[in-house]
Amino acid sequence: MSSGTFSSPLFVRRAAHIVQEIASPADAIDFLNEWPEDRRDRIYEAALRACFDAYNGRKPASAARKAIFRFAKQVAILEDATSAMQWLAACTGSGKAQV
């Protein structure tokens, strides 16, 4: 496995019906940078720092994965991987809405 990817992705809920896959420290940084400023706390800061450290090679990707996992669990946005994968498998991949 590349040091730039997680051993397995995490899935987080961005909105009521939007789930995002986070598969690397770079993905996690992008997600955390979009997190509302008024909801940022010490756990957020620790997760962001761990992700930057992994992205820059100072920590393994597994440390960033653990940090973003703890953050997502703390703020109750962590999605079950099995449920997320079933939803993804059901998508046709055409990019077009099914009516």
mmCIF file of N, CA, C and O in Angstrom:
data_model
loop_
_atom_site.group_PDB
_atom_site.id
_atom_site.type_symbol
_atom_site.label_atom_id
_atom_site.label_comp_id
_atom_site.label_asym_id
_atom_site.label_seq_id
_atom_site.Cartn_x
_atom_site.Cartn_y
_atom_site.Cartn_z
ATOM 1 N N MET A 1 0.850 -1.191 0.000
ATOM 2 C CA MET A 1 0.000 0.000 0.000
ATOM 3 C C MET A 1 0.886 1.240 0.000
ATOM 4 O O MET A 1 1.896 1.305 0.673
ATOM 5 N N SER A 2 0.489 2.212 -0.734
ATOM 6 C CA SER A 2 1.176 3.500 -0.775
ATOM 7 C C SER A 2 0.993 4.218 0.552
ATOM 8 O O SER A 2 -0.047 4.115 1.189
ATOM 9 N N SER A 3 2.021 4.955 0.974
ATOM 10 C CA SER A 3 1.911 5.701 2.236
ATOM 11 C C SER A 3 0.883 6.820 2.125
ATOM 12 O O SER A 3 0.483 7.394 3.119
ATOM 13 N N GLY A 4 0.430 7.123 0.899
ATOM 14 C CA GLY A 4 -0.515 8.203 0.702
ATOM 15 C C GLY A 4 -1.968 7.782 0.750
ATOM 16 O O GLY A 4 -2.844 8.610 0.578
ATOM 17 N N THR A 5 -2.239 6.506 0.961
ATOM 18 C CA THR A 5 -3.627 6.048 1.010
ATOM 19 C C THR A 5 -3.890 5.289 2.309
ATOM 20 O O THR A 5 -2.976 4.786 2.947
ATOM 21 N N PHE A 6 -5.167 5.214 2.654
ATOM 22 C CA PHE A 6 -5.564 4.465 3.839
ATOM 23 C C PHE A 6 -5.699 2.983 3.487
ATOM 24 O O PHE A 6 -5.965 2.639 2.327
ATOM 25 N N SER A 7 -5.558 2.127 4.478
ATOM 26 C CA SER A 7 -5.725 0.687 4.256
ATOM 27 C C SER A 7 -7.139 0.375 3.806
ATOM 28 O O SER A 7 -7.364 -0.552 3.034
ATOM 29 N N SER A 8 -8.094 1.143 4.281
ATOM 30 C CA SER A 8 -9.485 1.056 3.827
ATOM 31 C C SER A 8 -10.097 2.442 3.994
ATOM 32 O O SER A 8 -9.757 3.171 4.918
ATOM 33 N N PRO A 9 -10.979 2.819 3.080
ATOM 34 C CA PRO A 9 -11.554 4.170 3.143
ATOM 35 C C PRO A 9 -12.540 4.323 4.297
ATOM 36 O O PRO A 9 -13.067 3.337 4.823
ATOM 37 N N LEU A 10 -12.755 5.557 4.672
ATOM 38 C CA LEU A 10 -13.803 5.906 5.634
ATOM 39 C C LEU A 10 -14.912 6.597 4.860
ATOM 40 O O LEU A 10 -14.663 7.206 3.818
ATOM 41 N N PHE A 11 -16.113 6.513 5.386
ATOM 42 C CA PHE A 11 -17.249 7.182 4.764
ATOM 43 C C PHE A 11 -17.869 8.111 5.785
ATOM 44 O O PHE A 11 -18.132 7.709 6.920
ATOM 45 N N VAL A 12 -18.060 9.354 5.389
ATOM 46 C CA VAL A 12 -18.633 10.361 6.286
ATOM 47 C C VAL A 12 -19.838 11.006 5.624
ATOM 48 O O VAL A 12 -19.904 11.143 4.405
ATOM 49 N N ARG A 13 -20.784 11.397 6.440
ATOM 50 C CA ARG A 13 -22.002 12.052 5.965
ATOM 51 C C ARG A 13 -21.750 13.553 5.882
ATOM 52 O O ARG A 13 -21.432 14.197 6.859
ATOM 53 N N ARG A 14 -21.877 14.098 4.683
ATOM 54 C CA ARG A 14 -21.705 15.539 4.466
ATOM 55 C C ARG A 14 -23.008 16.285 4.650
ATOM 56 O O ARG A 14 -23.024 17.434 5.040
ATOM 57 N N ALA A 15 -24.102 15.652 4.286
ATOM 58 C CA ALA A 15 -25.443 16.238 4.389
ATOM 59 C C ALA A 15 -26.414 15.070 4.537
ATOM 60 O O ALA A 15 -26.002 13.917 4.575
ATOM 61 N N ALA A 16 -27.693 15.394 4.574
ATOM 62 C CA ALA A 16 -28.704 14.363 4.830
ATOM 63 C C ALA A 16 -28.561 13.152 3.912
ATOM 64 O O ALA A 16 -28.660 12.024 4.359
ATOM 65 N N HIS A 17 -28.325 13.358 2.641
ATOM 66 C CA HIS A 17 -28.263 12.243 1.693
ATOM 67 C C HIS A 17 -26.961 12.214 0.905
ATOM 68 O O HIS A 17 -26.920 11.667 -0.197
ATOM 69 N N ILE A 18 -25.917 12.790 1.457
ATOM 70 C CA ILE A 18 -24.625 12.825 0.768
ATOM 71 C C ILE A 18 -23.570 12.180 1.655
ATOM 72 O O ILE A 18 -23.327 12.613 2.777
ATOM 73 N N VAL A 19 -22.946 11.125 1.123
ATOM 74 C CA VAL A 19 -21.874 10.428 1.828
ATOM 75 C C VAL A 19 -20.603 10.600 1.016
ATOM 76 O O VAL A 19 -20.613 10.464 -0.209
ATOM 77 N N GLN A 20 -19.523 10.928 1.698
ATOM 78 C CA GLN A 20 -18.239 11.141 1.027
ATOM 79 C C GLN A 20 -17.255 10.067 1.469
ATOM 80 O O GLN A 20 -17.155 9.742 2.650
ATOM 81 N N GLU A 21 -16.518 9.547 0.507
ATOM 82 C CA GLU A 21 -15.455 8.587 0.792
ATOM 83 C C GLU A 21 -14.168 9.355 1.077
ATOM 84 O O GLU A 21 -13.813 10.281 0.338
ATOM 85 N N ILE A 22 -13.476 8.956 2.127
ATOM 86 C CA ILE A 22 -12.168 9.535 2.455
ATOM 87 C C ILE A 22 -11.168 8.388 2.418
ATOM 88 O O ILE A 22 -11.216 7.492 3.262
ATOM 89 N N ALA A 23 -10.271 8.426 1.435
ATOM 90 C CA ALA A 23 -9.355 7.316 1.208
ATOM 91 C C ALA A 23 -7.889 7.668 1.408
ATOM 92 O O ALA A 23 -7.022 6.817 1.234
ATOM 93 N N SER A 24 -7.609 8.916 1.768
ATOM 94 C CA SER A 24 -6.212 9.342 1.914
ATOM 95 C C SER A 24 -6.138 10.570 2.812
ATOM 96 O O SER A 24 -7.149 11.242 3.050
ATOM 97 N N PRO A 25 -4.936 10.880 3.286
ATOM 98 C CA PRO A 25 -4.785 12.129 4.045
ATOM 99 C C PRO A 25 -5.208 13.357 3.242
ATOM 100 O O PRO A 25 -5.810 14.273 3.794
ATOM 101 N N ALA A 26 -4.947 13.366 1.945
ATOM 102 C CA ALA A 26 -5.348 14.506 1.108
ATOM 103 C C ALA A 26 -6.868 14.650 1.083
ATOM 104 O O ALA A 26 -7.393 15.762 1.197
ATOM 105 N N ASP A 27 -7.583 13.528 0.953
ATOM 106 C CA ASP A 27 -9.049 13.570 0.998
ATOM 107 C C ASP A 27 -9.532 14.128 2.332
ATOM 108 O O ASP A 27 -10.462 14.929 2.389
ATOM 109 N N ALA A 28 -8.895 13.672 3.403
ATOM 110 C CA ALA A 28 -9.290 14.109 4.746
ATOM 111 C C ALA A 28 -9.037 15.602 4.938
ATOM 112 O O ALA A 28 -9.871 16.313 5.506
ATOM 113 N N ILE A 29 -7.915 16.094 4.441
ATOM 114 C CA ILE A 29 -7.608 17.524 4.535
ATOM 115 C C ILE A 29 -8.652 18.341 3.786
ATOM 116 O O ILE A 29 -9.151 19.351 4.307
ATOM 117 N N ASP A 30 -8.995 17.906 2.589
ATOM 118 C CA ASP A 30 -10.022 18.610 1.821
ATOM 119 C C ASP A 30 -11.337 18.650 2.592
ATOM 120 O O ASP A 30 -11.989 19.696 2.668
ATOM 121 N N PHE A 31 -11.720 17.517 3.156
ATOM 122 C CA PHE A 31 -12.967 17.455 3.918
ATOM 123 C C PHE A 31 -12.908 18.377 5.137
ATOM 124 O O PHE A 31 -13.833 19.155 5.388
ATOM 125 N N LEU A 32 -11.826 18.304 5.890
ATOM 126 C CA LEU A 32 -11.705 19.104 7.110
ATOM 127 C C LEU A 32 -11.630 20.600 6.810
ATOM 128 O O LEU A 32 -12.149 21.416 7.580
ATOM 129 N N ASN A 33 -11.004 20.964 5.707
ATOM 130 C CA ASN A 33 -10.930 22.392 5.348
ATOM 131 C C ASN A 33 -12.301 22.981 5.051
ATOM 132 O O ASN A 33 -12.498 24.189 5.175
ATOM 133 N N GLU A 34 -13.248 22.133 4.662
ATOM 134 C CA GLU A 34 -14.608 22.602 4.382
ATOM 135 C C GLU A 34 -15.509 22.563 5.621
ATOM 136 O O GLU A 34 -16.645 23.010 5.553
ATOM 137 N N TRP A 35 -14.994 22.041 6.726
ATOM 138 C CA TRP A 35 -15.780 21.946 7.952
ATOM 139 C C TRP A 35 -16.090 23.357 8.472
ATOM 140 O O TRP A 35 -15.208 24.224 8.449
ATOM 141 N N PRO A 36 -17.305 23.608 8.913
ATOM 142 C CA PRO A 36 -17.673 24.953 9.387
ATOM 143 C C PRO A 36 -16.762 25.443 10.515
ATOM 144 O O PRO A 36 -16.475 24.703 11.468
ATOM 145 N N GLU A 37 -16.300 26.664 10.382
ATOM 146 C CA GLU A 37 -15.369 27.223 11.366
ATOM 147 C C GLU A 37 -15.940 27.248 12.777
ATOM 148 O O GLU A 37 -15.213 27.028 13.744
ATOM 149 N N ASP A 38 -17.235 27.491 12.900
ATOM 150 C CA ASP A 38 -17.833 27.558 14.237
ATOM 151 C C ASP A 38 -17.981 26.189 14.894
ATOM 152 O O ASP A 38 -18.325 26.106 16.068
ATOM 153 N N ARG A 39 -17.669 25.107 14.161
ATOM 154 C CA ARG A 39 -17.747 23.754 14.718
ATOM 155 C C ARG A 39 -16.366 23.128 14.908
ATOM 156 O O ARG A 39 -16.252 21.956 15.248
ATOM 157 N N ARG A 40 -15.317 23.906 14.711
ATOM 158 C CA ARG A 40 -13.954 23.396 14.856
ATOM 159 C C ARG A 40 -13.541 23.445 16.321
ATOM 160 O O ARG A 40 -13.728 24.450 16.993
ATOM 161 N N ASP A 41 -12.987 22.341 16.790
ATOM 162 C CA ASP A 41 -12.563 22.248 18.186
ATOM 163 C C ASP A 41 -11.208 21.537 18.262
ATOM 164 O O ASP A 41 -10.528 21.387 17.252
ATOM 165 N N ARG A 42 -10.835 21.099 19.457
ATOM 166 C CA ARG A 42 -9.522 20.450 19.633
ATOM 167 C C ARG A 42 -9.420 19.142 18.869
ATOM 168 O O ARG A 42 -8.364 18.823 18.338
ATOM 169 N N ILE A 43 -10.498 18.380 18.810
ATOM 170 C CA ILE A 43 -10.471 17.115 18.070
ATOM 171 C C ILE A 43 -10.310 17.398 16.578
ATOM 172 O O ILE A 43 -9.557 16.709 15.887
ATOM 173 N N TYR A 44 -10.984 18.412 16.094
ATOM 174 C CA TYR A 44 -10.832 18.837 14.698
ATOM 175 C C TYR A 44 -9.370 19.210 14.433
ATOM 176 O O TYR A 44 -8.774 18.769 13.449
ATOM 177 N N GLU A 45 -8.806 20.050 15.292
ATOM 178 C CA GLU A 45 -7.424 20.510 15.106
ATOM 179 C C GLU A 45 -6.445 19.341 15.134
ATOM 180 O O GLU A 45 -5.503 19.294 14.337
ATOM 181 N N ALA A 46 -6.654 18.385 16.032
ATOM 182 C CA ALA A 46 -5.775 17.213 16.117
ATOM 183 C C ALA A 46 -5.876 16.373 14.845
ATOM 184 O O ALA A 46 -4.862 15.889 14.327
ATOM 185 N N ALA A 47 -7.096 16.208 14.342
ATOM 186 C CA ALA A 47 -7.290 15.434 13.112
ATOM 187 C C ALA A 47 -6.615 16.129 11.930
ATOM 188 O O ALA A 47 -5.915 15.477 11.140
ATOM 189 N N LEU A 48 -6.805 17.420 11.819
ATOM 190 C CA LEU A 48 -6.199 18.164 10.717
ATOM 191 C C LEU A 48 -4.670 18.095 10.789
ATOM 192 O O LEU A 48 -3.998 17.854 9.787
ATOM 193 N N ARG A 49 -4.125 18.251 11.972
ATOM 194 C CA ARG A 49 -2.669 18.190 12.154
ATOM 195 C C ARG A 49 -2.131 16.805 11.776
ATOM 196 O O ARG A 49 -1.122 16.679 11.074
ATOM 197 N N ALA A 50 -2.827 15.739 12.216
ATOM 198 C CA ALA A 50 -2.391 14.379 11.887
ATOM 199 C C ALA A 50 -2.445 14.132 10.383
ATOM 200 O O ALA A 50 -1.557 13.477 9.820
ATOM 201 N N CYS A 51 -3.467 14.664 9.740
ATOM 202 C CA CYS A 51 -3.599 14.483 8.292
ATOM 203 C C CYS A 51 -2.495 15.223 7.544
ATOM 204 O O CYS A 51 -1.909 14.689 6.592
ATOM 205 N N PHE A 52 -2.178 16.439 7.971
ATOM 206 C CA PHE A 52 -1.076 17.178 7.346
ATOM 207 C C PHE A 52 0.253 16.465 7.583
ATOM 208 O O PHE A 52 1.091 16.383 6.682
ATOM 209 N N ASP A 53 0.459 15.935 8.797
ATOM 210 C CA ASP A 53 1.701 15.211 9.090
ATOM 211 C C ASP A 53 1.837 13.977 8.201
ATOM 212 O O ASP A 53 2.927 13.676 7.711
ATOM 213 N N ALA A 54 0.742 13.260 7.988
ATOM 214 C CA ALA A 54 0.778 12.076 7.117
ATOM 215 C C ALA A 54 0.995 12.493 5.665
ATOM 216 O O ALA A 54 1.774 11.874 4.939
ATOM 217 N N TYR A 55 0.307 13.537 5.248
ATOM 218 C CA TYR A 55 0.446 14.030 3.880
ATOM 219 C C TYR A 55 1.897 14.438 3.589
ATOM 220 O O TYR A 55 2.416 14.202 2.499
ATOM 221 N N ASN A 56 2.562 15.033 4.586
ATOM 222 C CA ASN A 56 3.947 15.497 4.421
ATOM 223 C C ASN A 56 4.982 14.425 4.760
ATOM 224 O O ASN A 56 6.179 14.706 4.746
ATOM 225 N N GLY A 57 4.526 13.195 5.067
ATOM 226 C CA GLY A 57 5.443 12.095 5.323
ATOM 227 C C GLY A 57 6.003 12.019 6.723
ATOM 228 O O GLY A 57 6.896 11.215 6.994
ATOM 229 N N ARG A 58 5.513 12.838 7.636
ATOM 230 C CA ARG A 58 6.016 12.813 9.013
ATOM 231 C C ARG A 58 5.330 11.759 9.869
ATOM 232 O O ARG A 58 5.829 11.405 10.933
ATOM 233 N N LYS A 59 4.180 11.266 9.424
ATOM 234 C CA LYS A 59 3.447 10.209 10.115
ATOM 235 C C LYS A 59 2.912 9.251 9.059
ATOM 236 O O LYS A 59 2.730 9.635 7.904
ATOM 237 N N PRO A 60 2.628 8.015 9.472
ATOM 238 C CA PRO A 60 2.027 7.095 8.500
ATOM 239 C C PRO A 60 0.570 7.463 8.218
ATOM 240 O O PRO A 60 -0.090 8.115 9.044
ATOM 241 N N ALA A 61 0.076 7.029 7.072
ATOM 242 C CA ALA A 61 -1.321 7.292 6.710
ATOM 243 C C ALA A 61 -2.272 6.716 7.752
ATOM 244 O O ALA A 61 -3.345 7.266 7.983
ATOM 245 N N SER A 62 -1.867 5.634 8.409
ATOM 246 C CA SER A 62 -2.733 5.018 9.417
ATOM 247 C C SER A 62 -3.014 5.968 10.580
ATOM 248 O O SER A 62 -4.104 5.942 11.159
ATOM 249 N N ALA A 63 -2.067 6.833 10.915
ATOM 250 C CA ALA A 63 -2.288 7.812 11.990
ATOM 251 C C ALA A 63 -3.343 8.828 11.577
ATOM 252 O O ALA A 63 -4.193 9.220 12.387
ATOM 253 N N ALA A 64 -3.306 9.245 10.323
ATOM 254 C CA ALA A 64 -4.314 10.186 9.817
ATOM 255 C C ALA A 64 -5.683 9.512 9.787
ATOM 256 O O ALA A 64 -6.690 10.126 10.145
ATOM 257 N N ARG A 65 -5.722 8.241 9.379
ATOM 258 C CA ARG A 65 -6.996 7.525 9.324
ATOM 259 C C ARG A 65 -7.610 7.422 10.717
ATOM 260 O O ARG A 65 -8.807 7.641 10.904
ATOM 261 N N LYS A 66 -6.783 7.090 11.698
ATOM 262 C CA LYS A 66 -7.290 7.001 13.076
ATOM 263 C C LYS A 66 -7.819 8.351 13.552
ATOM 264 O O LYS A 66 -8.854 8.426 14.210
ATOM 265 N N ALA A 67 -7.114 9.406 13.217
ATOM 266 C CA ALA A 67 -7.523 10.743 13.663
ATOM 267 C C ALA A 67 -8.836 11.176 13.007
ATOM 268 O O ALA A 67 -9.723 11.709 13.687
ATOM 269 N N ILE A 68 -8.980 10.958 11.715
ATOM 270 C CA ILE A 68 -10.215 11.358 11.045
ATOM 271 C C ILE A 68 -11.365 10.445 11.476
ATOM 272 O O ILE A 68 -12.510 10.895 11.605
ATOM 273 N N PHE A 69 -11.070 9.188 11.771
ATOM 274 C CA PHE A 69 -12.082 8.279 12.299
ATOM 275 C C PHE A 69 -12.614 8.799 13.640
ATOM 276 O O PHE A 69 -13.825 8.877 13.848
ATOM 277 N N ARG A 70 -11.702 9.161 14.541
ATOM 278 C CA ARG A 70 -12.114 9.682 15.860
ATOM 279 C C ARG A 70 -12.927 10.962 15.710
ATOM 280 O O ARG A 70 -13.934 11.157 16.391
ATOM 281 N N PHE A 71 -12.483 11.844 14.829
ATOM 282 C CA PHE A 71 -13.208 13.085 14.603
ATOM 283 C C PHE A 71 -14.621 12.802 14.092
ATOM 284 O O PHE A 71 -15.602 13.331 14.614
ATOM 285 N N ALA A 72 -14.723 11.975 13.058
ATOM 286 C CA ALA A 72 -16.029 11.669 12.462
ATOM 287 C C ALA A 72 -16.958 10.994 13.468
ATOM 288 O O ALA A 72 -18.158 11.287 13.514
ATOM 289 N N LYS A 73 -16.403 10.134 14.277
ATOM 290 C CA LYS A 73 -17.225 9.463 15.296
ATOM 291 C C LYS A 73 -17.690 10.468 16.347
ATOM 292 O O LYS A 73 -18.854 10.455 16.759
ATOM 293 N N GLN A 74 -16.811 11.349 16.765
ATOM 294 C CA GLN A 74 -17.136 12.352 17.785
ATOM 295 C C GLN A 74 -18.263 13.280 17.321
ATOM 296 O O GLN A 74 -19.143 13.626 18.108
ATOM 297 N N VAL A 75 -18.241 13.691 16.070
ATOM 298 C CA VAL A 75 -19.258 14.620 15.564
ATOM 299 C C VAL A 75 -20.433 13.888 14.913
ATOM 300 O O VAL A 75 -21.290 14.518 14.296
ATOM 301 N N ALA A 76 -20.451 12.573 15.049
ATOM 302 C CA ALA A 76 -21.561 11.719 14.595
ATOM 303 C C ALA A 76 -21.839 11.813 13.096
ATOM 304 O O ALA A 76 -22.984 11.911 12.665
ATOM 305 N N ILE A 77 -20.762 11.768 12.291
ATOM 306 C CA ILE A 77 -20.938 11.774 10.841
ATOM 307 C C ILE A 77 -20.333 10.529 10.204
ATOM 308 O O ILE A 77 -20.348 10.392 8.979
ATOM 309 N N LEU A 78 -19.827 9.613 11.002
ATOM 310 C CA LEU A 78 -19.214 8.399 10.481
ATOM 311 C C LEU A 78 -20.303 7.479 9.959
ATOM 312 O O LEU A 78 -21.292 7.214 10.640
ATOM 313 N N GLU A 79 -20.141 7.018 8.736
ATOM 314 C CA GLU A 79 -21.092 6.112 8.116
ATOM 315 C C GLU A 79 -20.516 4.705 8.096
ATOM 316 O O GLU A 79 -19.313 4.520 7.939
ATOM 317 N N ASP A 80 -21.379 3.729 8.218
ATOM 318 C CA ASP A 80 -20.984 2.333 8.147
ATOM 319 C C ASP A 80 -20.503 2.018 6.730
ATOM 320 O O ASP A 80 -21.204 2.304 5.753
ATOM 321 N N ALA A 81 -19.314 1.454 6.619
ATOM 322 C CA ALA A 81 -18.735 1.175 5.306
ATOM 323 C C ALA A 81 -19.595 0.212 4.498
ATOM 324 O O ALA A 81 -19.756 0.374 3.289
ATOM 325 N N THR A 82 -20.175 -0.782 5.143
ATOM 326 C CA THR A 82 -21.006 -1.756 4.433
ATOM 327 C C THR A 82 -22.210 -1.077 3.798
ATOM 328 O O THR A 82 -22.521 -1.310 2.627
ATOM 329 N N SER A 83 -22.877 -0.212 4.538
ATOM 330 C CA SER A 83 -24.036 0.501 3.998
ATOM 331 C C SER A 83 -23.630 1.416 2.851
ATOM 332 O O SER A 83 -24.313 1.487 1.830
ATOM 333 N N ALA A 84 -22.518 2.116 3.026
ATOM 334 C CA ALA A 84 -22.053 3.033 1.983
ATOM 335 C C ALA A 84 -21.681 2.270 0.722
ATOM 336 O O ALA A 84 -22.001 2.694 -0.388
ATOM 337 N N MET A 85 -21.029 1.131 0.863
ATOM 338 C CA MET A 85 -20.626 0.355 -0.300
ATOM 339 C C MET A 85 -21.832 -0.218 -1.033
ATOM 340 O O MET A 85 -21.844 -0.281 -2.254
ATOM 341 N N GLN A 86 -22.864 -0.632 -0.298
ATOM 342 C CA GLN A 86 -24.080 -1.132 -0.938
ATOM 343 C C GLN A 86 -24.736 -0.019 -1.751
ATOM 344 O O GLN A 86 -25.229 -0.254 -2.847
ATOM 345 N N TRP A 87 -24.738 1.193 -1.204
ATOM 346 C CA TRP A 87 -25.323 2.323 -1.923
ATOM 347 C C TRP A 87 -24.525 2.610 -3.189
ATOM 348 O O TRP A 87 -25.088 2.824 -4.264
ATOM 349 N N LEU A 88 -23.193 2.586 -3.083
ATOM 350 C CA LEU A 88 -22.357 2.846 -4.249
ATOM 351 C C LEU A 88 -22.544 1.773 -5.321
ATOM 352 O O LEU A 88 -22.582 2.070 -6.503
ATOM 353 N N ALA A 89 -22.687 0.526 -4.906
ATOM 354 C CA ALA A 89 -22.868 -0.569 -5.853
ATOM 355 C C ALA A 89 -24.192 -0.438 -6.602
ATOM 356 O O ALA A 89 -24.312 -0.858 -7.749
ATOM 357 N N ALA A 90 -25.179 0.163 -5.961
ATOM 358 C CA ALA A 90 -26.489 0.323 -6.583
ATOM 359 C C ALA A 90 -26.504 1.428 -7.638
ATOM 360 O O ALA A 90 -27.378 1.467 -8.488
ATOM 361 N N CYS A 91 -25.528 2.326 -7.606
ATOM 362 C CA CYS A 91 -25.452 3.406 -8.584
ATOM 363 C C CYS A 91 -25.027 2.838 -9.930
ATOM 364 O O CYS A 91 -24.209 1.930 -10.020
ATOM 365 N N THR A 92 -25.561 3.385 -10.996
ATOM 366 C CA THR A 92 -25.235 2.893 -12.332
ATOM 367 C C THR A 92 -23.910 3.429 -12.836
ATOM 368 O O THR A 92 -23.323 2.864 -13.740
ATOM 369 N N GLY A 93 -23.468 4.556 -12.292
ATOM 370 C CA GLY A 93 -22.195 5.134 -12.729
ATOM 371 C C GLY A 93 -22.310 5.957 -13.989
ATOM 372 O O GLY A 93 -21.316 6.440 -14.503
ATOM 373 N N SER A 94 -23.503 6.137 -14.516
ATOM 374 C CA SER A 94 -23.655 6.897 -15.754
ATOM 375 C C SER A 94 -23.624 8.393 -15.525
ATOM 376 O O SER A 94 -23.437 9.161 -16.448
ATOM 377 N N GLY A 95 -23.825 8.808 -14.264
ATOM 378 C CA GLY A 95 -23.850 10.229 -13.973
ATOM 379 C C GLY A 95 -25.190 10.873 -14.259
ATOM 380 O O GLY A 95 -25.371 12.062 -14.085
ATOM 381 N N LYS A 96 -26.135 10.079 -14.751
ATOM 382 C CA LYS A 96 -27.455 10.603 -15.089
ATOM 383 C C LYS A 96 -28.458 10.175 -14.030
ATOM 384 O O LYS A 96 -28.382 9.061 -13.521
ATOM 385 N N ALA A 97 -29.362 11.044 -13.732
ATOM 386 C CA ALA A 97 -30.401 10.730 -12.751
ATOM 387 C C ALA A 97 -31.355 9.698 -13.324
ATOM 388 O O ALA A 97 -31.731 9.753 -14.498
ATOM 389 N N GLN A 98 -31.708 8.728 -12.525
ATOM 390 C CA GLN A 98 -32.670 7.716 -12.924
ATOM 391 C C GLN A 98 -34.067 8.179 -12.504
ATOM 392 O O GLN A 98 -34.268 8.564 -11.373
ATOM 393 N N VAL A 99 -34.997 8.139 -13.421
ATOM 394 C CA VAL A 99 -36.363 8.585 -13.139
ATOM 395 C C VAL A 99 -37.296 7.400 -13.144
ATOM 396 O O VAL A 99 -37.194 6.493 -13.870
#
